[in-house]
Coordinates of C-alpha atoms in Angstrom, one line a residue:
Chain A
M383 CA 28.6 28.7 -29.4
I384 CA 32.1 27.7 -30.2
E385 CA 34.4 28.2 -27.3
S386 CA 37.8 29.7 -28.0
F387 CA 40.7 27.5 -27.1
W388 CA 41.9 29.7 -24.3
S389 CA 38.5 30.0 -22.8
K390 CA 38.1 26.2 -22.7
F391 CA 41.7 25.9 -21.5
F392 CA 41.0 28.0 -18.4
R393 CA 37.5 26.9 -17.7
F394 CA 38.0 23.2 -18.2
Y395 CA 41.6 22.0 -18.5
V396 CA 43.2 24.1 -15.7
P397 CA 40.7 23.0 -13.1
L398 CA 40.9 19.5 -14.3
I399 CA 44.7 19.4 -14.1
I400 CA 44.6 20.9 -10.6
F401 CA 42.1 18.2 -9.6
V402 CA 44.2 15.4 -11.1
I403 CA 47.3 16.6 -9.4
F404 CA 45.5 16.9 -6.1
L405 CA 44.2 13.3 -6.4
L406 CA 47.3 11.7 -7.6
F407 CA 49.8 13.4 -5.4
P408 CA 49.4 11.0 -2.5
F409 CA 50.1 8.1 -4.8
Y410 CA 53.1 9.9 -6.2
W411 CA 54.4 10.5 -2.7
M412 CA 54.0 6.9 -1.8
F413 CA 55.7 5.8 -4.9
N414 CA 58.5 8.3 -4.5
T415 CA 59.1 7.4 -0.8
S416 CA 59.0 3.7 -1.5
L417 CA 62.0 4.1 -3.8
K418 CA 64.1 6.2 -1.5
P419 CA 66.9 4.8 0.6
M420 CA 66.7 5.7 4.3
K421 CA 69.5 8.3 4.3
E422 CA 67.9 10.2 1.4
L423 CA 64.6 10.2 3.2
Y424 CA 66.0 12.1 6.2
N425 CA 68.2 14.4 4.3
L426 CA 66.4 17.8 4.3
K427 CA 68.8 19.3 1.9
L428 CA 67.7 17.2 -1.0
N429 CA 64.7 17.9 -3.2
P430 CA 62.0 15.7 -1.7
F431 CA 60.0 15.4 -5.0
Y432 CA 62.8 13.5 -6.7
V433 CA 64.6 10.2 -6.0
H434 CA 68.3 10.6 -6.3
Q435 CA 69.4 7.0 -5.7
P436 CA 66.4 4.7 -6.3
T437 CA 66.5 1.4 -4.4
L438 CA 64.3 -1.7 -4.0
E439 CA 65.5 -2.0 -0.4
N440 CA 62.1 -1.0 1.0
M441 CA 60.3 -3.5 -1.1
K442 CA 62.7 -6.2 0.1
T443 CA 62.2 -5.2 3.8
L444 CA 58.4 -5.3 3.3
L445 CA 58.2 -8.6 1.6
F446 CA 60.9 -10.5 3.4
D447 CA 61.2 -8.9 6.9
T448 CA 57.4 -8.8 7.5
I449 CA 54.7 -11.1 6.5
F450 CA 53.1 -8.6 4.1
L451 CA 51.8 -11.2 1.7
R452 CA 50.1 -13.0 4.5
W453 CA 48.4 -9.7 5.4
M454 CA 47.3 -9.2 1.8
Y455 CA 45.9 -12.7 1.8
N456 CA 44.0 -12.0 5.1
T457 CA 42.6 -8.8 3.8
F458 CA 41.4 -10.4 0.6
F459 CA 39.9 -13.3 2.5
V460 CA 38.0 -11.0 4.8
A461 CA 37.0 -8.4 2.2
I462 CA 35.7 -11.0 -0.3
L463 CA 33.8 -13.1 2.2
S464 CA 32.2 -10.1 4.0
T465 CA 31.3 -8.5 0.7
A466 CA 29.7 -11.8 -0.5
I467 CA 27.8 -12.1 2.8
S468 CA 26.7 -8.5 2.7
L469 CA 25.6 -8.6 -0.9
G470 CA 23.6 -11.7 -0.4
A471 CA 21.8 -10.4 2.6
S472 CA 21.3 -6.9 1.2
L473 CA 19.9 -8.2 -2.2
L474 CA 17.2 -10.1 -0.4
A475 CA 16.5 -7.4 2.2
A476 CA 16.3 -4.6 -0.3
Y477 CA 14.1 -6.6 -2.6
A478 CA 11.7 -7.5 0.2
I479 CA 11.5 -4.0 1.5
Q480 CA 11.0 -2.5 -2.0
R481 CA 8.6 -5.1 -3.5
L482 CA 6.9 -7.2 -0.9
K483 CA 4.6 -4.6 0.5
F484 CA 4.4 -5.7 4.1
K485 CA 3.2 -3.3 6.7
T486 CA 6.5 -2.2 8.2
S487 CA 8.4 -2.2 4.9
G488 CA 8.8 1.6 5.1
P489 CA 10.1 1.9 8.7
T490 CA 12.3 -1.2 8.2
G491 CA 14.0 0.6 5.3
L492 CA 14.5 3.7 7.4
A493 CA 15.8 1.7 10.4
I494 CA 18.4 -0.1 8.2
F495 CA 19.5 3.3 7.0
F496 CA 19.9 4.6 10.5
G497 CA 21.8 1.5 11.3
Y498 CA 24.4 2.7 8.9
L499 CA 24.7 6.0 10.7
I500 CA 25.8 4.4 14.0
P501 CA 29.6 5.0 14.2
P502 CA 31.8 1.9 14.7
T503 CA 33.5 3.6 17.6
I504 CA 30.2 3.1 19.6
L505 CA 29.7 -0.4 18.3
F506 CA 33.1 -2.0 18.7
I507 CA 32.8 -2.5 22.5
P508 CA 29.5 -4.5 22.5
L509 CA 30.7 -6.3 19.3
A510 CA 33.9 -7.2 21.1
T511 CA 31.8 -8.9 23.9
I512 CA 29.9 -10.9 21.3
I513 CA 33.0 -11.9 19.4
F514 CA 34.6 -13.0 22.6
D515 CA 31.5 -15.1 23.6
L516 CA 31.5 -16.7 20.1
R517 CA 35.2 -17.6 20.7
L518 CA 36.2 -15.8 17.5
W519 CA 38.6 -13.5 19.2
D520 CA 41.8 -13.0 17.2
S521 CA 40.3 -14.9 14.3
L522 CA 39.7 -13.5 10.8
W523 CA 36.1 -14.8 11.1
S524 CA 35.5 -12.1 13.7
L525 CA 36.0 -9.6 10.9
V526 CA 34.1 -11.5 8.3
L527 CA 31.1 -11.4 10.7
T528 CA 31.4 -7.8 11.9
Y529 CA 32.1 -6.1 8.7
P530 CA 28.6 -6.9 7.4
T531 CA 27.2 -4.8 10.3
F532 CA 28.1 -1.7 8.4
L533 CA 28.2 -3.1 4.9
I534 CA 24.6 -4.6 4.9
P535 CA 22.9 -1.3 5.8
F536 CA 24.8 0.6 3.1
C537 CA 24.3 -2.0 0.4
T538 CA 20.7 -2.5 1.2
W539 CA 20.1 1.2 1.0
L540 CA 21.9 1.5 -2.3
L541 CA 20.1 -1.5 -3.8
M542 CA 16.7 -0.3 -2.6
G543 CA 17.1 2.8 -4.7
Y544 CA 18.1 0.6 -7.6
F545 CA 15.2 -1.9 -7.3
K546 CA 12.9 1.0 -7.3
S547 CA 13.9 2.0 -10.7
I548 CA 12.9 -1.3 -12.2
P549 CA 9.3 -1.1 -13.6
K550 CA 7.0 -3.3 -11.5
E551 CA 5.2 -4.4 -14.6
M552 CA 8.3 -6.3 -15.8
E553 CA 8.1 -8.5 -12.7
E554 CA 4.3 -8.8 -12.9
C555 CA 4.7 -9.8 -16.6
A556 CA 7.2 -12.5 -15.6
M557 CA 4.9 -13.8 -13.0
I558 CA 2.0 -14.1 -15.5
D559 CA 4.5 -15.7 -17.8
G560 CA 4.8 -18.5 -15.2
A561 CA 7.7 -17.6 -13.0
S562 CA 7.7 -17.8 -9.2
R563 CA 8.8 -14.9 -7.1
L564 CA 12.3 -16.4 -6.7
R565 CA 12.5 -17.1 -10.4
V566 CA 11.6 -13.5 -11.2
F567 CA 14.2 -12.3 -8.8
W568 CA 16.9 -14.5 -10.3
R569 CA 16.0 -14.2 -14.0
I570 CA 14.7 -10.6 -14.2
V571 CA 15.7 -8.5 -11.2
I572 CA 19.3 -9.6 -10.7
P573 CA 20.3 -9.2 -14.4
L574 CA 18.7 -5.8 -14.6
C575 CA 20.4 -4.7 -11.3
L576 CA 23.9 -5.8 -12.2
P577 CA 25.3 -2.3 -12.3
G578 CA 23.7 -1.6 -8.9
I579 CA 25.1 -4.9 -7.5
F580 CA 28.5 -4.1 -8.9
S581 CA 28.6 -0.7 -7.3
A582 CA 27.4 -2.1 -4.0
G583 CA 30.0 -4.8 -4.2
I584 CA 32.8 -2.4 -5.0
F585 CA 31.8 -0.2 -2.2
A586 CA 31.6 -3.1 0.3
F587 CA 34.9 -4.5 -0.9
T588 CA 36.7 -1.1 -0.5
L589 CA 35.2 -0.5 2.9
S590 CA 36.3 -3.8 4.2
W591 CA 39.7 -3.6 2.6
N592 CA 40.4 -0.3 4.3
E593 CA 38.6 -1.1 7.6
F594 CA 40.8 -0.3 10.6
L595 CA 39.0 0.0 13.9
Y596 CA 37.5 -3.5 14.2
A597 CA 40.6 -5.1 12.8
L598 CA 42.7 -3.3 15.4
A599 CA 40.4 -4.2 18.2
F600 CA 39.7 -7.8 17.4
I601 CA 43.0 -9.1 16.0
S602 CA 46.3 -9.3 17.9
T603 CA 48.3 -12.1 16.4
T604 CA 50.7 -10.9 13.7
E605 CA 49.7 -13.7 11.3
S606 CA 46.0 -12.8 11.5
K607 CA 46.4 -9.1 10.8
T608 CA 45.0 -7.3 7.8
V609 CA 47.1 -4.9 5.7
P610 CA 46.0 -1.6 7.3
I611 CA 46.7 -3.0 10.8
G612 CA 49.8 -5.0 10.0
L613 CA 51.6 -2.0 8.4
V614 CA 50.8 0.4 11.2
T615 CA 51.6 -2.0 14.1
E616 CA 54.6 -3.8 12.6
L617 CA 56.3 -1.0 10.7
V618 CA 56.0 1.7 13.4
R619 CA 58.2 0.3 16.1
G620 CA 58.0 2.4 19.2
D621 CA 58.4 5.9 17.9
V622 CA 60.3 4.9 14.8
Y623 CA 58.5 5.1 11.5
H624 CA 59.9 2.9 8.8
W625 CA 58.6 5.3 6.1
G626 CA 60.1 3.4 3.2
P627 CA 58.4 0.0 3.8
L628 CA 55.3 1.7 5.2
M629 CA 54.8 3.6 1.9
T630 CA 55.6 0.6 -0.2
G631 CA 53.0 -1.4 1.7
A632 CA 50.4 1.4 1.4
L633 CA 51.1 1.6 -2.4
L634 CA 50.8 -2.2 -2.9
A635 CA 47.7 -2.3 -0.8
S636 CA 46.0 0.3 -2.9
V637 CA 46.6 -1.6 -6.1
P638 CA 43.7 -4.1 -5.8
V639 CA 41.2 -1.4 -4.9
A640 CA 42.4 0.8 -7.8
L641 CA 42.1 -2.2 -10.1
V642 CA 38.6 -3.1 -9.0
Y643 CA 37.6 0.5 -9.5
S644 CA 39.1 0.9 -12.9
F645 CA 37.6 -2.4 -14.2
F646 CA 34.1 -1.7 -13.1
V647 CA 34.1 2.1 -13.2
E648 CA 31.4 2.2 -15.9
H649 CA 29.1 -0.1 -13.9
Y650 CA 29.9 1.8 -10.8
V651 CA 28.8 5.1 -12.3
A652 CA 25.7 3.5 -13.8
G653 CA 24.9 2.0 -10.4
L654 CA 25.1 5.3 -8.6
T655 CA 23.1 7.2 -11.1
G656 CA 20.6 4.3 -11.0
A657 CA 17.8 3.8 -13.4
L658 CA 17.4 1.6 -16.5
K659 CA 17.8 3.7 -19.5
E660 CA 15.8 2.5 -22.5
Chain B
M569 CA -10.1 -20.6 -24.9
A570 CA -12.6 -20.1 -22.2
R571 CA -15.4 -18.2 -20.6
V572 CA -14.6 -15.7 -17.9
I573 CA -17.2 -15.1 -15.2
L574 CA -17.0 -12.4 -12.6
E575 CA -19.4 -12.6 -9.8
N576 CA -20.0 -9.5 -7.6
V577 CA -16.3 -8.8 -7.6
S578 CA -15.2 -5.9 -5.4
K579 CA -11.8 -4.4 -4.6
Y580 CA -11.0 -2.1 -1.7
F581 CA -7.7 -0.4 -1.2
N582 CA -8.0 0.1 2.6
E583 CA -11.0 2.4 2.7
V584 CA -11.1 3.3 -1.0
I585 CA -13.4 1.4 -3.2
A586 CA -11.8 0.7 -6.5
V587 CA -14.3 -1.8 -7.9
K588 CA -17.7 -2.5 -6.6
D589 CA -20.0 -5.5 -7.4
F590 CA -18.6 -6.2 -10.8
S591 CA -20.6 -9.0 -12.4
L592 CA -20.1 -10.0 -16.0
E593 CA -20.1 -13.1 -18.1
I594 CA -17.6 -13.0 -20.9
E595 CA -18.3 -15.6 -23.6
D596 CA -15.7 -17.9 -25.1
K597 CA -13.9 -16.1 -28.0
E598 CA -15.5 -12.8 -27.1
F599 CA -13.6 -9.5 -27.4
V600 CA -14.7 -7.4 -24.4
V601 CA -13.5 -3.9 -23.8
F602 CA -13.5 -2.2 -20.4
V603 CA -13.7 1.5 -21.0
G604 CA -13.9 4.5 -18.7
P605 CA -12.1 7.5 -17.4
S606 CA -8.9 7.0 -15.4
G607 CA -9.5 5.8 -11.9
C608 CA -12.8 4.1 -12.9
G609 CA -11.5 0.6 -11.8
K610 CA -11.1 -0.9 -15.2
T611 CA -7.4 -1.7 -14.9
T612 CA -7.9 -2.9 -11.3
T613 CA -10.6 -5.4 -12.6
L614 CA -8.2 -6.6 -15.2
R615 CA -5.4 -7.0 -12.7
M616 CA -7.7 -9.0 -10.5
I617 CA -8.4 -11.4 -13.4
A618 CA -4.7 -11.6 -14.0
G619 CA -3.9 -12.4 -10.4
L620 CA -1.9 -9.3 -9.8
E621 CA -4.4 -7.9 -7.3
E622 CA -6.2 -9.8 -4.6
I623 CA -9.9 -9.9 -4.8
T624 CA -11.6 -8.4 -1.8
K625 CA -15.0 -9.9 -2.4
G626 CA -16.7 -12.0 -5.1
N627 CA -15.5 -14.8 -7.4
I628 CA -13.8 -15.0 -10.7
Y629 CA -13.9 -18.1 -12.9
I630 CA -11.9 -18.9 -15.9
G631 CA -13.5 -21.8 -17.7
D632 CA -15.0 -23.8 -14.9
R633 CA -12.2 -23.0 -12.5
L634 CA -12.6 -20.7 -9.5
I635 CA -9.3 -18.7 -9.7
N636 CA -9.6 -16.4 -6.6
R637 CA -6.8 -18.2 -4.8
I638 CA -4.8 -19.4 -7.8
P639 CA -1.5 -17.5 -8.4
A640 CA -1.0 -15.5 -11.6
K641 CA 1.5 -18.0 -13.0
D642 CA -1.1 -20.8 -12.9
R643 CA -4.1 -19.0 -14.3
D644 CA -3.2 -19.7 -17.9
I645 CA -3.7 -16.1 -19.0
A646 CA -1.4 -13.7 -20.9
M647 CA -1.2 -10.0 -20.5
V648 CA 0.1 -7.1 -22.6
F649 CA 1.1 -4.1 -20.4
Q650 CA 0.8 -0.5 -21.2
N651 CA 4.5 0.0 -21.2
Y652 CA 5.0 -3.4 -22.8
A653 CA 7.3 -4.5 -19.9
L654 CA 9.7 -6.3 -22.3
Y655 CA 12.7 -7.7 -20.5
P656 CA 15.5 -5.3 -21.6
H657 CA 18.4 -7.7 -21.0
M658 CA 17.0 -10.4 -23.3
T659 CA 16.7 -10.5 -27.0
V660 CA 13.3 -10.5 -28.7
Y661 CA 13.7 -14.3 -29.1
Q662 CA 14.4 -14.7 -25.4
N663 CA 11.5 -12.5 -24.5
L664 CA 9.2 -14.6 -26.6
A665 CA 10.7 -17.8 -25.3
F666 CA 10.7 -16.8 -21.6
S667 CA 7.2 -18.0 -20.7
L668 CA 7.7 -21.2 -22.6
E669 CA 10.9 -21.9 -20.7
M670 CA 9.1 -21.3 -17.5
R671 CA 6.6 -24.0 -18.6
K672 CA 9.5 -26.3 -19.3
L673 CA 8.7 -26.9 -23.0
S674 CA 11.3 -28.6 -25.1
K675 CA 13.8 -26.5 -26.9
K676 CA 12.4 -27.6 -30.2
E677 CA 8.9 -26.7 -29.4
I678 CA 9.9 -23.4 -28.0
D679 CA 11.7 -22.6 -31.2
E680 CA 8.7 -23.6 -33.3
R681 CA 6.3 -21.6 -31.3
V682 CA 8.5 -18.5 -31.2
K683 CA 9.1 -18.6 -35.0
E684 CA 5.4 -19.1 -35.6
A685 CA 4.4 -16.1 -33.5
A686 CA 7.2 -14.0 -35.1
D687 CA 5.9 -14.9 -38.5
L688 CA 2.4 -14.0 -37.6
L689 CA 3.5 -10.6 -36.3
E690 CA 6.1 -10.0 -39.0
I691 CA 9.0 -9.6 -36.5
S692 CA 11.1 -12.6 -37.6
E693 CA 14.0 -10.3 -38.6
L694 CA 14.0 -8.7 -35.2
L695 CA 14.5 -11.8 -33.2
H696 CA 18.1 -11.2 -32.3
R697 CA 17.7 -7.6 -31.3
K698 CA 17.3 -6.2 -27.8
P699 CA 14.1 -4.2 -26.9
K700 CA 16.2 -1.0 -26.8
Q701 CA 16.8 -1.3 -30.6
L702 CA 13.2 -1.5 -31.5
S703 CA 10.7 1.2 -32.4
G704 CA 7.5 1.7 -30.4
G705 CA 5.4 -0.3 -32.9
Q706 CA 7.9 -3.1 -33.0
R707 CA 8.0 -3.3 -29.2
Q708 CA 4.2 -3.5 -29.2
R709 CA 4.4 -6.4 -31.6
V710 CA 6.9 -8.2 -29.4
A711 CA 4.7 -7.6 -26.4
V712 CA 1.8 -9.1 -28.3
G713 CA 4.0 -11.9 -29.6
R714 CA 5.0 -12.8 -26.0
T715 CA 1.4 -13.5 -25.2
I716 CA 0.4 -15.5 -28.3
V717 CA 3.3 -18.0 -28.0
R718 CA 1.7 -19.1 -24.8
K719 CA -1.7 -20.0 -26.4
P720 CA -3.4 -19.0 -23.2
Q721 CA -7.1 -19.3 -22.3
V722 CA -7.6 -15.6 -22.0
F723 CA -5.7 -12.6 -23.3
L724 CA -5.6 -9.4 -21.2
F725 CA -4.6 -6.1 -22.7
D726 CA -4.0 -3.1 -20.5
E727 CA -4.1 0.0 -22.7
P728 CA -1.6 -1.4 -25.1
L729 CA -1.9 1.3 -27.7
S730 CA -1.7 4.4 -25.6
N731 CA 2.1 4.8 -26.0
L732 CA 1.9 4.8 -29.8
D733 CA 1.4 7.7 -32.1
A734 CA -2.0 8.3 -33.6
K735 CA -1.3 6.7 -37.0
L736 CA 0.3 3.6 -35.6
R737 CA -2.5 3.3 -33.2
V738 CA -5.1 3.0 -35.9
Q739 CA -3.0 0.5 -37.7
M740 CA -2.4 -1.7 -34.6
R741 CA -6.1 -1.5 -33.8
G742 CA -6.9 -3.2 -37.1
E743 CA -4.1 -5.7 -36.6
L744 CA -5.2 -6.7 -33.1
K745 CA -8.7 -7.2 -34.4
K746 CA -7.5 -9.4 -37.2
L747 CA -5.4 -11.3 -34.7
H748 CA -8.5 -11.9 -32.6
E749 CA -10.1 -13.4 -35.5
R750 CA -7.2 -15.6 -36.3
L751 CA -6.6 -16.8 -32.8
S752 CA -10.3 -17.0 -32.0
S753 CA -9.6 -16.5 -28.4
T754 CA -11.2 -14.6 -25.4
I755 CA -9.8 -11.1 -25.1
I756 CA -10.3 -8.6 -22.4
Y757 CA -9.1 -5.2 -23.4
V758 CA -8.8 -2.1 -21.2
T759 CA -8.7 1.4 -22.6
H760 CA -9.8 4.9 -21.8
D761 CA -10.2 5.7 -25.5
Q762 CA -13.9 5.3 -26.5
V763 CA -12.9 5.1 -30.2
E764 CA -10.7 2.0 -29.5
A765 CA -13.6 0.5 -27.5
M766 CA -16.1 1.1 -30.2
T767 CA -14.0 -0.2 -33.1
M768 CA -12.6 -3.2 -31.4
G769 CA -15.0 -4.6 -28.9
D770 CA -17.7 -7.2 -29.5
R771 CA -19.1 -5.9 -26.3
I772 CA -18.2 -2.9 -24.2
V773 CA -18.3 -2.4 -20.5
V774 CA -18.5 1.2 -19.5
M775 CA -17.2 1.9 -16.0
K776 CA -17.2 4.9 -13.7
D777 CA -16.1 5.2 -10.1
G778 CA -15.7 1.4 -9.8
L779 CA -19.2 0.6 -11.0
I780 CA -20.4 -0.8 -14.3
Q781 CA -22.5 1.8 -16.0
Q782 CA -23.6 -0.2 -19.0
V783 CA -22.7 -3.4 -20.9
G784 CA -23.6 -3.7 -24.5
K785 CA -22.6 -3.9 -28.2
P786 CA -20.9 -0.7 -29.4
L787 CA -23.8 0.6 -31.4
D788 CA -26.3 -0.2 -28.6
L789 CA -24.3 2.0 -26.3
Y790 CA -24.2 4.7 -28.9
F791 CA -27.9 4.7 -29.7
H792 CA -29.3 3.7 -26.4
P793 CA -27.1 4.9 -23.6
I794 CA -28.6 4.0 -20.2
N795 CA -27.5 7.3 -18.5
K796 CA -26.0 10.6 -19.1
F797 CA -22.5 9.4 -18.3
V798 CA -22.5 6.7 -21.0
A799 CA -24.1 9.1 -23.4
G800 CA -21.4 11.6 -22.9
F801 CA -18.6 9.1 -22.8
I802 CA -19.4 7.3 -26.1
G803 CA -19.3 9.3 -29.3
S804 CA -17.1 12.1 -30.5
P805 CA -17.5 15.0 -30.2
T806 CA -19.4 14.6 -26.9
M807 CA -23.1 14.7 -26.9
N808 CA -24.6 18.2 -26.2
F809 CA -26.4 18.3 -22.8
I810 CA -28.9 21.1 -22.3
E811 CA -31.0 21.9 -19.2
T812 CA -34.5 22.3 -20.3
E813 CA -38.1 22.1 -19.1
L814 CA -40.7 19.7 -20.4
I815 CA -43.8 21.6 -21.4
G816 CA -47.1 21.0 -23.3
S817 CA -49.6 18.3 -22.8
E818 CA -50.8 14.9 -24.0
N819 CA -49.2 14.1 -27.3
R820 CA -47.7 17.5 -28.0
L821 CA -44.7 17.8 -25.6
F822 CA -41.8 20.1 -26.0
V823 CA -38.5 20.6 -24.3
Q824 CA -38.0 24.3 -23.7
A825 CA -34.5 25.6 -23.6
D826 CA -33.4 29.2 -23.2
G827 CA -33.2 29.9 -26.9
F828 CA -35.2 27.2 -28.6
R829 CA -37.8 24.5 -28.2
L830 CA -37.9 21.0 -29.7
R831 CA -40.9 18.8 -30.1
I832 CA -40.8 15.3 -28.6
P833 CA -41.9 12.6 -31.1
E834 CA -45.4 11.3 -30.3
E835 CA -44.5 7.7 -29.5
R836 CA -42.1 8.9 -26.8
S837 CA -44.4 11.4 -25.3
R838 CA -46.6 8.8 -23.6
N839 CA -43.8 7.7 -21.2
L840 CA -43.0 11.3 -20.2
Q841 CA -46.3 12.4 -18.8
N842 CA -45.0 12.4 -15.2
H843 CA -42.3 14.8 -16.1
V844 CA -44.4 17.5 -17.6
G845 CA -43.6 20.9 -16.0
K846 CA -40.4 19.5 -14.6
K847 CA -36.7 20.1 -15.4
I848 CA -35.3 17.6 -17.9
T849 CA -31.9 17.2 -19.5
L850 CA -31.9 17.1 -23.3
G851 CA -29.1 15.2 -25.0
I852 CA -28.4 15.6 -28.7
R853 CA -25.4 14.4 -30.6
P854 CA -23.5 16.8 -32.8
Q855 CA -24.2 14.5 -35.7
D856 CA -27.9 14.9 -35.2
L857 CA -27.7 18.6 -35.8
S858 CA -27.5 19.7 -39.5
K859 CA -27.9 23.0 -41.3
A860 CA -31.5 23.9 -42.1
S861 CA -32.7 26.3 -44.8
A862 CA -36.0 27.4 -43.3
P863 CA -37.3 27.6 -39.7
V864 CA -39.7 24.9 -38.6
E865 CA -41.5 25.2 -35.2
G866 CA -40.1 22.6 -32.8
E867 CA -37.5 21.2 -35.1
T868 CA -35.0 23.9 -35.8
I869 CA -32.7 25.9 -33.6
E870 CA -31.5 29.4 -34.3
A871 CA -28.0 29.8 -33.2
L872 CA -24.9 32.0 -33.5
V873 CA -21.7 30.5 -34.9
E874 CA -18.7 31.1 -32.5
I875 CA -16.0 28.7 -33.7
I876 CA -15.5 26.7 -36.9
E877 CA -13.4 23.6 -36.8
P878 CA -13.1 21.9 -40.2
I879 CA -12.1 18.3 -39.8
G880 CA -12.2 17.4 -43.5
N881 CA -15.1 14.9 -43.7
E882 CA -17.2 17.2 -41.5
I883 CA -17.1 20.6 -39.8
Y884 CA -17.6 21.1 -36.1
L885 CA -19.5 24.3 -35.3
D886 CA -19.4 25.7 -31.8
V887 CA -22.6 27.6 -31.7
K888 CA -24.6 29.5 -29.1
A889 CA -28.4 29.1 -28.9
G890 CA -29.7 31.5 -26.2
R891 CA -27.6 30.8 -23.1
D892 CA -26.6 27.3 -24.2
S893 CA -23.5 26.3 -26.1
L894 CA -23.8 23.5 -28.6
I895 CA -21.6 21.6 -31.0
A896 CA -23.0 20.7 -34.4
S897 CA -21.2 18.4 -36.9
V898 CA -22.3 19.7 -40.3
D899 CA -21.6 18.8 -43.9
P900 CA -18.1 19.8 -45.0
K901 CA -19.4 21.9 -47.9
T902 CA -21.3 24.2 -45.5
R903 CA -20.2 27.8 -45.9
V904 CA -20.3 29.7 -42.6
I905 CA -18.3 32.5 -41.0
P906 CA -18.0 33.3 -37.3
H907 CA -20.7 35.4 -35.7
Q908 CA -23.1 34.3 -38.5
K909 CA -26.6 33.4 -37.6
I910 CA -27.5 29.8 -38.6
L911 CA -30.5 27.5 -38.5
L912 CA -29.9 24.0 -37.3
Q913 CA -32.2 21.1 -37.9
A914 CA -32.4 18.6 -35.1
N915 CA -33.0 15.0 -35.8
L916 CA -35.8 14.5 -33.3
E917 CA -35.8 10.7 -33.6
N918 CA -32.4 10.6 -32.0
I919 CA -32.7 13.0 -29.1
H920 CA -32.0 11.7 -25.6
L921 CA -33.7 12.7 -22.4
F922 CA -32.3 12.3 -19.0
D923 CA -33.7 12.8 -15.5
P924 CA -31.6 15.7 -14.1
D925 CA -31.6 14.1 -10.6
D926 CA -30.3 10.6 -11.1
E927 CA -29.1 11.2 -14.7
K928 CA -30.8 8.0 -16.0
A929 CA -32.2 8.0 -19.5
L930 CA -35.9 8.5 -19.9
L931 CA -37.3 6.3 -22.7

C-alpha cells in the first residue's frame, strides 16, 4: 500500500518532530543560557527563547575563574579507568558464567544481576568506610575503585546475553583447531563480541561520567572534583546560582558523551539487539 | 591416519544414559558412519572422540594413544560441524589458516597448504570473502577445507549435509566420498539419514537409545538386519511389519496374517520349529512385493489399493490386505487405480521374521 503524503506526515513526521524537539530542548536551553549576559537572564520581560546580546562572558568565567578543565580531566581519568577495569572484569566473568558450566554458574549470574539492583544510596556509607580504611579518601582512585561496583554487574549482565548468542560450535571448532580456551576467547569470542563490548563500554563510560553520589561523598578538595560535582558545588554559591557558567559547563560536559554515542551508535544498537546475524 | 578404538565407552549426563558400552574398532582409512534417530547417542559418541565431551566410562584410542585425558586441541583430529561453525569475522583464507597458525607453522607453509586445499575443493576464488558472502554449498566446502589443511589422523563429520538442499546434498555426498579416496584417511561420519549412511559408509553403525544395534557393511545391514529396529531403519520406504502367527508343521510352515498367508522357504523352516503356533512378526520390504497376474497359494497377497505414489522409477502403492496396511514398490508401468483389487507377489526368499517379544531377527 502506498501511503499518501499527508498520512505519512501525520503518522510519522509529526510524532518524530515532537520527539526531536522534546529531546533537544534541554540542549538548546543550555546553549541559549550559556550565551546570555546576567542581566538578560534575570529580565522577565524579554523573550527567554532568544539571545538578544550574545556574550562569551560565561565561558570565560567557567574556564578562567574555576578549574573546569581540571574537572574535565578528572572525570575523563575516572571514567576511562573505571570503564576499563569494569570491562576487563565483566568480560571474564560473563564468559565464565556463560561458557564454563560450573555448578553455580546460574545463581552467580543472577546474584550479579541483583547486585546491580542495590541502590548506591545504600552502598555509599559502607563504601565510605572501606575507602577511608584504604586511605583513598579525597582521591580520584576512590572513584576509580567504587564505580566498578555498579558498572561490573551491568556490563556482565549485558555481555552474558551477548556471549549466549555466539554459537558454541564455533568455540569448539577453534579448540579442535588447536586453540586453548584463552586463545579461543581472544581470537574468536572477543572479535565477535565487539558490538557488545562497545555498548557495554559506552554505557559504563556514560554512567561513570555522570556519576554524582559517590563523587560527592568521597571527594572534597576542589582540585579532585569531577565535572558534575565541581559545577554544582563551585558555581552554586550559597543560594546564588550562576546560571550562565553552570549551563556552559553542563553543555561542555555533555559533548564527550554525545561524541562517544554518535561515533559508536551503530555498534551500540547492534550490541543491544544482540545476536550475530549471518 | 590411524585406527580408532572405542572400548566400552559410556556417557552419562547426570542420570541420563546417552551412550552405553560402545565398543568398536575403526580401521585405518575406513569410512564409518554412525546412524540412528535423533537422541540415539551418535553425536555424543563423536563428541567424545573429538574431546568435546568427557568420557564417563571406557577408553578411546587414536592410533596407539589413549586419548581419554588428552584435550581436544592435542588429539590430532579435525571436525566438520552441522552448522559449519565458520568464523564469521575472518575471511575464507583466515578460516582455513587458523588451525595452522595455532600449530605455529611458517607463513609459507600455511599459504601452500591453504592454496592446496582450496584447489582441491575448488574454492580458490573465494579465499578473500567472508563466510557471510558464501552460499550454503560454498560454506560447506570451506568447512571441509578447514579440516583437510590440517592433515589430521581422523576426520569427524557431524551431520555436515543436513543444512543443504536435496540436490546439493547428493552432489556433496559424492564429493565427500571422492575426497575420502583421495585423502585415504579415517573418517567417522554421523548422520540420521540412512541413505547417506548406505551410500557413503564402508561400515555402518546403527544406534538407538545409546546402544549399538548392529555394525556392518551397508548391504549386510539391508539384507540381514539383526533386529526389527535396524530392519525398519535401513531401506526406503520402510519395511512392512505385520503381526502374524506361525502355523503348519515340519517343512510346510506358513505365516498367517489377517488377510493372507505366506509360505516359509523350506531351508528356513528348520530353525523355526519352536515358534510354531506362536505370534511372529513378518517383515517384508516394499521392493519385495510386485504385481502378480494369478493367485498362488502361500505366495501372493490379495490387497486393495488405497494410495498411489508415482516416484518415477517406481510406484509406491499403499494397500490394505485384510486389517494390515502394506506398502509395495511396483514397476512404474503398472496401471492401477485407487480402490482397485490387486494381487501382489511376495519374494519369499527375502522375507524377515522377528520375535515379537525381543524384536530380534529369527534366522
